[in-house]
Amino acid sequence: MFMSYVYSFSFAALPISSLFPFLYFMVRDFNIAEKEEDISYYAGFVGSAYMIGRALTSVLWGVVADRYGRKPVILLGTSTVVIFNTLFGFSVNYWMAIITRFLLGFLNGLLGPVKAYACELFPDEYQALGLSAISTSWGIGLIVGPALGGYLAQPAEKFPSLVAPDSLFGRFPYLLPCLCISIFALFVTIGAIWLPETLHFHNTNELELAEEKTDEKKDSTIMSLFKNWPLMSSIIVYCVFSLHDMAYTEIFSLWAESPKSLGGLSYTTENVGTVLSITGVGLLLFQTALYPIAERIFVPIMVARISGVLSIPLLTTYPYIALLSGFMLSFTLNLASVVKNVLSISIITGTFILQNKAVDQHQRGAANGISMTLQSICKAIGPSCGGAL
């Protein structure tokens, strides 16, 4: 039951990157770019807006989660997805798209409390499994979101017999994927009403409460967390990887959809959605069948290290993949995408475990808030720089 909660909340990651398959076409339709090669430049800022908003408030939501509980922050985060992701689908110009994405990140402090929730929910011997479930389902959300965006965007062009050009989804061609994700987030929000609070599960007697209050006065300041080297070193690794991973997420879609004359693959949003759907299935199979075995043999941190090393040669193969065609292009691209995202999830799981074991329970919300702030800054840099490049 509790694992289903974790999976549901982690799938609220859907809106983070669901826009990337259709972002190129959305910015093109806004008519803000004077030349076709400038579309990626403007698209990068829309992709970064969410992370800039999240960077400004992640520490705040972490402190709120430590003081008032994980549940209120989770409820606010899922409700934010319902409202602002829908408004993003109604965007009629470039600046409306940027503002709605910014507010979506600004009011959404979901991931940090969910990570803390899993650590408090599972015993020590099962924490690796719990955090693996979060990182994998979050990662699948980051894959399934773009897949939905790829399949459901521009429905009047793809399904003319079902969607008329003058209908709601014809006039707002990017609303349908956003609305589907928002409806899912609404069901998650309703389910979260019955979510048990974990913040005080381990503090059942007055002596423990008194001792923790004394400890909090000494150790719960933000500055004490910055002096925690095991925590900060894991956050630094996470931030560097986040910049790379978010840049890859946007560049992949822009590269695949760009014309071959500009070095792209001339893929449609549907083609990109197919690649990402296959990747999502591969991630799910990896988490359920292979990761538990790898974690028992190598321990999560070693799995993360090995994955980081293997990612380097894999990423260097992408320029050569563009030289292929037909079946070999599809097969190689899907295989590379699955392997790349499997390695990414392994790295994320290892850093999650390091971060949550480096602090006590009453500091986890703030620690995850710091992590989310720094990570969001890096993820904001990733799309803007990636789009410009």
Short mmCIF file of C-alpha atoms in Angstrom, two decimals:
data_model
loop_
_atom_site.label_atom_id
_atom_site.label_comp_id
_atom_site.label_asym_id
_atom_site.label_seq_id
_atom_site.Cartn_x
_atom_site.Cartn_y
_atom_site.Cartn_z
CA MET A 1 0.00 0.00 0.00
CA PHE A 2 2.70 2.47 1.04
CA MET A 3 4.77 1.62 -2.04
CA SER A 4 1.78 2.58 -4.18
CA TYR A 5 1.76 5.99 -2.45
CA VAL A 6 5.46 6.43 -3.17
CA TYR A 7 5.00 5.50 -6.83
CA SER A 8 1.98 7.79 -7.18
CA PHE A 9 3.72 10.84 -5.75
CA SER A 10 6.88 10.19 -7.70
CA PHE A 11 4.84 10.08 -10.90
CA ALA A 12 3.95 13.71 -10.16
CA ALA A 13 7.32 14.26 -11.92
CA LEU A 14 5.37 13.92 -15.16
CA PRO A 15 5.04 17.68 -15.84
CA ILE A 16 8.73 18.43 -15.29
CA SER A 17 9.81 17.31 -18.72
CA SER A 18 6.52 16.49 -20.49
CA LEU A 19 6.90 19.65 -22.57
CA PHE A 20 10.21 18.78 -24.22
CA PRO A 21 8.85 16.71 -27.16
CA PHE A 22 6.53 19.54 -28.23
CA LEU A 23 8.48 22.53 -26.92
CA TYR A 24 10.24 23.07 -30.25
CA PHE A 25 6.87 23.31 -32.04
CA MET A 26 5.25 25.35 -29.25
CA VAL A 27 7.95 28.02 -29.39
CA ARG A 28 7.78 27.97 -33.18
CA ASP A 29 4.02 28.63 -32.98
CA PHE A 30 4.62 31.61 -30.67
CA ASN A 31 6.51 33.26 -33.58
CA ILE A 32 9.14 34.71 -31.26
CA ALA A 33 12.18 33.29 -33.08
CA GLU A 34 13.21 35.15 -36.22
CA LYS A 35 15.12 32.16 -37.65
CA GLU A 36 14.51 28.43 -37.33
CA GLU A 37 17.88 27.83 -35.70
CA ASP A 38 16.93 30.30 -32.92
CA ILE A 39 13.95 28.23 -31.76
CA SER A 40 16.12 26.04 -29.52
CA TYR A 41 17.57 29.15 -27.87
CA TYR A 42 14.15 30.43 -26.81
CA ALA A 43 12.96 26.92 -25.90
CA GLY A 44 15.80 26.62 -23.40
CA PHE A 45 14.41 29.43 -21.24
CA VAL A 46 10.96 27.86 -21.10
CA GLY A 47 12.59 24.60 -20.03
CA SER A 48 14.59 26.40 -17.32
CA ALA A 49 11.68 28.39 -15.85
CA TYR A 50 10.39 25.47 -13.76
CA MET A 51 13.78 24.84 -12.18
CA ILE A 52 14.41 28.53 -11.47
CA GLY A 53 11.12 28.68 -9.57
CA ARG A 54 11.93 25.52 -7.64
CA ALA A 55 15.41 26.76 -6.76
CA LEU A 56 13.94 29.82 -5.01
CA THR A 57 11.68 27.89 -2.62
CA SER A 58 13.07 24.37 -2.12
CA VAL A 59 14.74 25.19 1.21
CA LEU A 60 11.54 26.89 2.40
CA TRP A 61 9.43 23.83 1.61
CA GLY A 62 12.02 21.61 3.30
CA VAL A 63 11.83 23.67 6.51
CA VAL A 64 8.02 23.64 6.34
CA ALA A 65 8.09 19.85 5.93
CA ASP A 66 10.33 19.51 9.01
CA ARG A 67 8.12 21.79 11.10
CA TYR A 68 4.58 20.97 9.99
CA GLY A 69 4.98 17.54 8.41
CA ARG A 70 5.56 15.96 5.02
CA LYS A 71 1.87 15.64 4.14
CA PRO A 72 0.96 19.37 3.82
CA VAL A 73 3.88 20.02 1.45
CA ILE A 74 3.02 16.94 -0.61
CA LEU A 75 -0.62 18.07 -0.90
CA LEU A 76 0.42 21.57 -1.97
CA GLY A 77 2.85 20.17 -4.54
CA THR A 78 0.32 17.88 -6.21
CA SER A 79 -2.33 20.65 -6.17
CA THR A 80 0.15 23.00 -7.85
CA VAL A 81 0.58 20.50 -10.68
CA VAL A 82 -3.20 20.36 -11.18
CA ILE A 83 -3.54 24.14 -11.51
CA PHE A 84 -0.43 25.46 -13.22
CA ASN A 85 0.28 22.54 -15.53
CA THR A 86 -3.22 23.02 -16.95
CA LEU A 87 -2.64 26.76 -17.36
CA PHE A 88 0.61 26.02 -19.21
CA GLY A 89 -1.41 24.03 -21.74
CA PHE A 90 -3.53 27.14 -22.32
CA SER A 91 -0.47 29.33 -23.04
CA VAL A 92 -1.11 31.72 -25.92
CA ASN A 93 2.29 33.42 -25.97
CA TYR A 94 5.90 32.92 -24.94
CA TRP A 95 5.73 34.86 -21.68
CA MET A 96 2.61 33.10 -20.44
CA ALA A 97 4.41 29.80 -20.96
CA ILE A 98 7.44 30.98 -18.97
CA ILE A 99 5.35 32.42 -16.09
CA THR A 100 3.16 29.33 -15.66
CA ARG A 101 6.22 27.04 -15.70
CA PHE A 102 7.96 29.29 -13.17
CA LEU A 103 4.98 29.20 -10.78
CA LEU A 104 4.70 25.43 -11.24
CA GLY A 105 8.22 25.09 -9.84
CA PHE A 106 7.93 27.92 -7.28
CA LEU A 107 4.99 26.33 -5.45
CA ASN A 108 6.04 22.70 -5.87
CA GLY A 109 8.27 21.29 -3.13
CA LEU A 110 7.26 17.69 -3.71
CA LEU A 111 10.41 15.64 -4.24
CA GLY A 112 12.26 16.47 -0.99
CA PRO A 113 9.40 15.48 1.36
CA VAL A 114 8.75 12.31 -0.67
CA LYS A 115 12.40 11.29 -0.25
CA ALA A 116 12.25 11.97 3.50
CA TYR A 117 8.93 10.11 3.66
CA ALA A 118 10.46 6.97 2.16
CA CYS A 119 13.38 7.02 4.61
CA GLU A 120 11.00 7.30 7.57
CA LEU A 121 8.59 4.73 6.17
CA PHE A 122 11.02 1.88 5.53
CA PRO A 123 13.35 0.17 8.06
CA ASP A 124 17.08 0.61 7.50
CA GLU A 125 17.45 -2.71 5.69
CA TYR A 126 14.78 -1.71 3.14
CA GLN A 127 15.74 1.95 2.63
CA ALA A 128 17.71 1.16 -0.53
CA LEU A 129 14.61 -0.50 -1.97
CA GLY A 130 12.39 2.44 -0.97
CA LEU A 131 14.72 5.06 -2.42
CA SER A 132 15.24 2.94 -5.51
CA ALA A 133 11.46 2.89 -5.95
CA ILE A 134 11.36 6.69 -5.67
CA SER A 135 14.25 7.36 -8.03
CA THR A 136 12.99 4.82 -10.55
CA SER A 137 9.35 5.94 -10.49
CA TRP A 138 10.51 9.57 -10.60
CA GLY A 139 12.73 8.68 -13.52
CA ILE A 140 9.90 6.84 -15.25
CA GLY A 141 7.76 9.92 -14.67
CA LEU A 142 10.44 11.98 -16.42
CA ILE A 143 10.23 9.53 -19.33
CA VAL A 144 6.47 8.89 -19.47
CA GLY A 145 5.77 12.63 -19.26
CA PRO A 146 7.61 13.38 -22.51
CA ALA A 147 6.06 10.26 -24.05
CA LEU A 148 2.58 11.63 -23.30
CA GLY A 149 3.66 15.00 -24.63
CA GLY A 150 4.90 13.40 -27.82
CA TYR A 151 1.79 11.31 -28.48
CA LEU A 152 -0.94 13.74 -27.38
CA ALA A 153 0.37 17.13 -28.54
CA GLN A 154 -1.20 18.61 -31.70
CA PRO A 155 -4.15 16.15 -31.70
CA ALA A 156 -5.98 18.00 -34.48
CA GLU A 157 -3.08 17.20 -36.83
CA LYS A 158 -2.61 13.60 -35.66
CA PHE A 159 -6.26 12.63 -35.22
CA PRO A 160 -8.26 14.88 -37.60
CA SER A 161 -11.24 12.51 -37.54
CA LEU A 162 -11.51 12.87 -33.75
CA VAL A 163 -10.37 16.45 -33.08
CA ALA A 164 -11.62 19.36 -35.17
CA PRO A 165 -9.28 22.32 -35.81
CA ASP A 166 -11.77 24.73 -34.20
CA SER A 167 -12.31 22.57 -31.09
CA LEU A 168 -10.70 23.27 -27.70
CA PHE A 169 -7.77 20.95 -28.37
CA GLY A 170 -7.47 22.28 -31.91
CA ARG A 171 -7.15 25.88 -30.71
CA PHE A 172 -4.80 24.85 -27.89
CA PRO A 173 -2.73 22.07 -29.51
CA TYR A 174 -0.57 21.44 -26.42
CA LEU A 175 -3.38 21.35 -23.84
CA LEU A 176 -4.28 17.65 -24.07
CA PRO A 177 -1.04 16.17 -22.63
CA CYS A 178 -0.99 18.83 -19.90
CA LEU A 179 -4.62 18.16 -19.01
CA CYS A 180 -4.10 14.38 -18.81
CA ILE A 181 -1.19 14.87 -16.40
CA SER A 182 -3.21 17.36 -14.33
CA ILE A 183 -6.13 14.93 -14.03
CA PHE A 184 -3.74 12.23 -12.82
CA ALA A 185 -2.26 14.69 -10.29
CA LEU A 186 -5.80 15.48 -9.10
CA PHE A 187 -6.41 11.81 -8.27
CA VAL A 188 -3.05 11.67 -6.48
CA THR A 189 -4.02 14.76 -4.46
CA ILE A 190 -7.30 13.16 -3.41
CA GLY A 191 -5.50 9.96 -2.42
CA ALA A 192 -2.95 11.95 -0.41
CA ILE A 193 -5.68 13.15 1.95
CA TRP A 194 -5.51 9.73 3.63
CA LEU A 195 -1.71 9.63 3.64
CA PRO A 196 -0.32 8.99 7.16
CA GLU A 197 2.15 11.54 8.52
CA THR A 198 5.61 10.09 9.20
CA LEU A 199 7.39 13.03 10.81
CA HIS A 200 6.57 11.98 14.38
CA PHE A 201 6.34 8.22 13.92
CA HIS A 202 9.56 7.64 15.84
CA ASN A 203 8.96 10.18 18.65
CA THR A 204 6.41 8.41 20.82
CA ASN A 205 7.35 9.51 24.34
CA GLU A 206 7.92 12.84 25.99
CA LEU A 207 11.57 12.14 26.83
CA GLU A 208 12.45 11.63 23.19
CA LEU A 209 10.58 14.80 22.26
CA ALA A 210 12.45 16.80 24.87
CA GLU A 211 15.80 15.41 23.74
CA GLU A 212 15.07 16.18 20.10
CA LYS A 213 14.03 19.73 20.91
CA THR A 214 17.38 20.24 22.64
CA ASP A 215 19.24 18.74 19.71
CA GLU A 216 17.29 20.85 17.24
CA LYS A 217 18.43 24.04 18.92
CA LYS A 218 22.02 22.98 18.38
CA ASP A 219 21.96 21.27 15.05
CA SER A 220 18.93 22.18 12.96
CA THR A 221 20.22 25.45 11.55
CA ILE A 222 20.85 25.67 7.84
CA MET A 223 24.51 26.55 8.48
CA SER A 224 25.09 23.30 10.36
CA LEU A 225 23.93 21.40 7.30
CA PHE A 226 26.40 23.27 5.08
CA LYS A 227 29.18 22.08 7.43
CA ASN A 228 28.07 18.46 7.04
CA TRP A 229 30.65 17.23 4.51
CA PRO A 230 29.06 13.80 3.78
CA LEU A 231 25.81 15.62 2.98
CA MET A 232 27.39 18.40 0.92
CA SER A 233 29.67 16.06 -1.05
CA SER A 234 26.69 13.92 -2.06
CA ILE A 235 24.76 17.07 -3.01
CA ILE A 236 27.67 18.31 -5.16
CA VAL A 237 27.74 15.00 -7.05
CA TYR A 238 23.96 15.14 -7.43
CA CYS A 239 24.09 18.72 -8.74
CA VAL A 240 26.75 18.01 -11.35
CA PHE A 241 24.82 15.00 -12.55
CA SER A 242 21.51 16.95 -12.53
CA LEU A 243 22.94 19.64 -14.82
CA HIS A 244 24.10 16.99 -17.26
CA ASP A 245 20.88 14.95 -17.06
CA MET A 246 18.50 17.87 -17.59
CA ALA A 247 20.58 19.20 -20.47
CA TYR A 248 20.45 15.73 -22.04
CA THR A 249 16.67 15.53 -21.57
CA GLU A 250 16.05 18.74 -23.51
CA ILE A 251 18.82 18.33 -26.07
CA PHE A 252 17.62 14.82 -26.93
CA SER A 253 14.15 16.03 -27.95
CA LEU A 254 15.46 19.13 -29.75
CA TRP A 255 18.11 17.08 -31.55
CA ALA A 256 15.64 14.37 -32.57
CA GLU A 257 13.09 16.90 -33.91
CA SER A 258 15.55 19.22 -35.67
CA PRO A 259 15.82 18.81 -39.45
CA LYS A 260 18.60 16.64 -40.81
CA SER A 261 20.12 19.70 -42.44
CA LEU A 262 20.91 20.95 -38.91
CA GLY A 263 22.27 17.58 -37.73
CA GLY A 264 19.00 16.28 -36.27
CA LEU A 265 16.87 13.21 -37.01
CA SER A 266 13.74 14.98 -38.38
CA TYR A 267 11.60 13.04 -35.88
CA THR A 268 8.00 13.96 -35.14
CA THR A 269 6.67 14.36 -31.58
CA GLU A 270 5.14 10.89 -31.98
CA ASN A 271 8.51 9.37 -32.90
CA VAL A 272 10.09 10.92 -29.81
CA GLY A 273 7.18 9.66 -27.70
CA THR A 274 7.78 6.12 -28.95
CA VAL A 275 11.46 6.22 -27.98
CA LEU A 276 10.62 7.54 -24.52
CA SER A 277 7.83 4.98 -24.00
CA ILE A 278 10.22 2.13 -24.73
CA THR A 279 12.71 3.71 -22.34
CA GLY A 280 10.07 3.89 -19.60
CA VAL A 281 9.29 0.19 -19.94
CA GLY A 282 13.00 -0.61 -19.81
CA LEU A 283 13.41 1.42 -16.61
CA LEU A 284 10.50 -0.35 -14.94
CA LEU A 285 11.91 -3.77 -15.80
CA PHE A 286 15.34 -2.73 -14.53
CA GLN A 287 14.01 -1.49 -11.18
CA THR A 288 11.87 -4.54 -10.51
CA ALA A 289 14.18 -7.27 -11.80
CA LEU A 290 17.81 -6.15 -12.05
CA TYR A 291 18.47 -3.32 -9.58
CA PRO A 292 17.77 -5.39 -6.42
CA ILE A 293 20.34 -7.94 -7.62
CA ALA A 294 22.95 -5.29 -8.46
CA GLU A 295 22.33 -3.53 -5.13
CA ARG A 296 22.92 -6.74 -3.15
CA ILE A 297 26.12 -7.55 -5.03
CA PHE A 298 27.77 -4.12 -5.24
CA VAL A 299 25.83 -1.93 -2.70
CA PRO A 300 24.03 1.19 -4.03
CA ILE A 301 27.01 3.56 -3.85
CA MET A 302 29.23 1.29 -5.93
CA VAL A 303 26.42 0.83 -8.46
CA ALA A 304 26.24 4.63 -8.76
CA ARG A 305 30.01 4.90 -9.30
CA ILE A 306 30.04 2.21 -11.98
CA SER A 307 27.06 3.85 -13.70
CA GLY A 308 28.79 7.23 -13.74
CA VAL A 309 31.87 5.78 -15.43
CA LEU A 310 29.83 3.88 -18.04
CA SER A 311 27.80 6.99 -18.91
CA ILE A 312 30.82 8.76 -20.40
CA PRO A 313 31.53 6.44 -23.37
CA LEU A 314 27.80 5.94 -23.96
CA LEU A 315 27.10 9.66 -24.46
CA THR A 316 29.95 9.99 -26.96
CA THR A 317 28.13 7.57 -29.31
CA TYR A 318 25.13 9.84 -30.01
CA PRO A 319 26.71 11.86 -32.87
CA TYR A 320 27.45 8.58 -34.63
CA ILE A 321 23.89 7.29 -34.08
CA ALA A 322 22.66 10.21 -36.23
CA LEU A 323 24.61 8.74 -39.15
CA LEU A 324 22.44 5.60 -39.14
CA SER A 325 19.09 5.18 -40.85
CA GLY A 326 16.07 2.88 -40.95
CA PHE A 327 15.85 -0.03 -38.54
CA MET A 328 19.44 0.34 -37.29
CA LEU A 329 18.76 3.96 -36.30
CA SER A 330 15.60 3.05 -34.37
CA PHE A 331 17.15 0.02 -32.68
CA THR A 332 20.39 1.75 -31.68
CA LEU A 333 18.65 4.92 -30.49
CA ASN A 334 16.18 3.00 -28.32
CA LEU A 335 18.93 0.83 -26.86
CA ALA A 336 21.13 3.84 -26.06
CA SER A 337 18.18 5.68 -24.49
CA VAL A 338 17.28 2.74 -22.24
CA VAL A 339 20.87 2.18 -21.11
CA LYS A 340 21.47 5.89 -20.53
CA ASN A 341 18.40 6.26 -18.32
CA VAL A 342 19.10 3.03 -16.42
CA LEU A 343 22.55 4.40 -15.56
CA SER A 344 20.99 7.72 -14.54
CA ILE A 345 18.53 6.07 -12.15
CA SER A 346 21.34 4.07 -10.55
CA ILE A 347 23.31 7.27 -9.92
CA ILE A 348 20.29 9.09 -8.49
CA THR A 349 19.46 6.22 -6.12
CA GLY A 350 22.99 6.18 -4.71
CA THR A 351 23.02 9.93 -4.06
CA PHE A 352 19.54 9.76 -2.48
CA ILE A 353 20.78 7.18 0.01
CA LEU A 354 23.92 9.17 0.85
CA GLN A 355 21.96 12.38 1.45
CA ASN A 356 19.32 10.86 3.71
CA LYS A 357 21.80 8.86 5.80
CA ALA A 358 24.00 11.92 6.34
CA VAL A 359 21.41 13.72 8.54
CA ASP A 360 18.98 12.97 11.36
CA GLN A 361 15.23 12.71 10.81
CA HIS A 362 14.43 16.23 12.03
CA GLN A 363 16.88 17.68 9.48
CA ARG A 364 15.89 15.63 6.43
CA GLY A 365 13.36 18.13 5.10
CA ALA A 366 15.83 21.02 5.29
CA ALA A 367 18.66 18.88 3.89
CA ASN A 368 16.54 17.78 0.97
CA GLY A 369 15.49 21.41 0.52
CA ILE A 370 19.12 22.50 0.18
CA SER A 371 19.71 19.64 -2.23
CA MET A 372 16.67 20.58 -4.30
CA THR A 373 17.67 24.26 -4.40
CA LEU A 374 21.20 23.62 -5.64
CA GLN A 375 20.04 20.86 -7.95
CA SER A 376 17.32 23.11 -9.39
CA ILE A 377 19.88 25.83 -10.14
CA CYS A 378 21.94 23.29 -12.04
CA LYS A 379 18.87 21.94 -13.81
CA ALA A 380 17.90 25.49 -14.77
CA ILE A 381 21.33 26.02 -16.30
CA GLY A 382 21.11 22.71 -18.18
CA PRO A 383 18.14 23.45 -20.50
CA SER A 384 19.07 27.08 -21.16
CA CYS A 385 22.67 26.23 -22.02
CA GLY A 386 21.65 23.08 -23.87
CA GLY A 387 19.08 24.96 -25.93
CA ALA A 388 21.56 27.71 -26.76
CA LEU A 389 24.20 25.19 -27.80
#
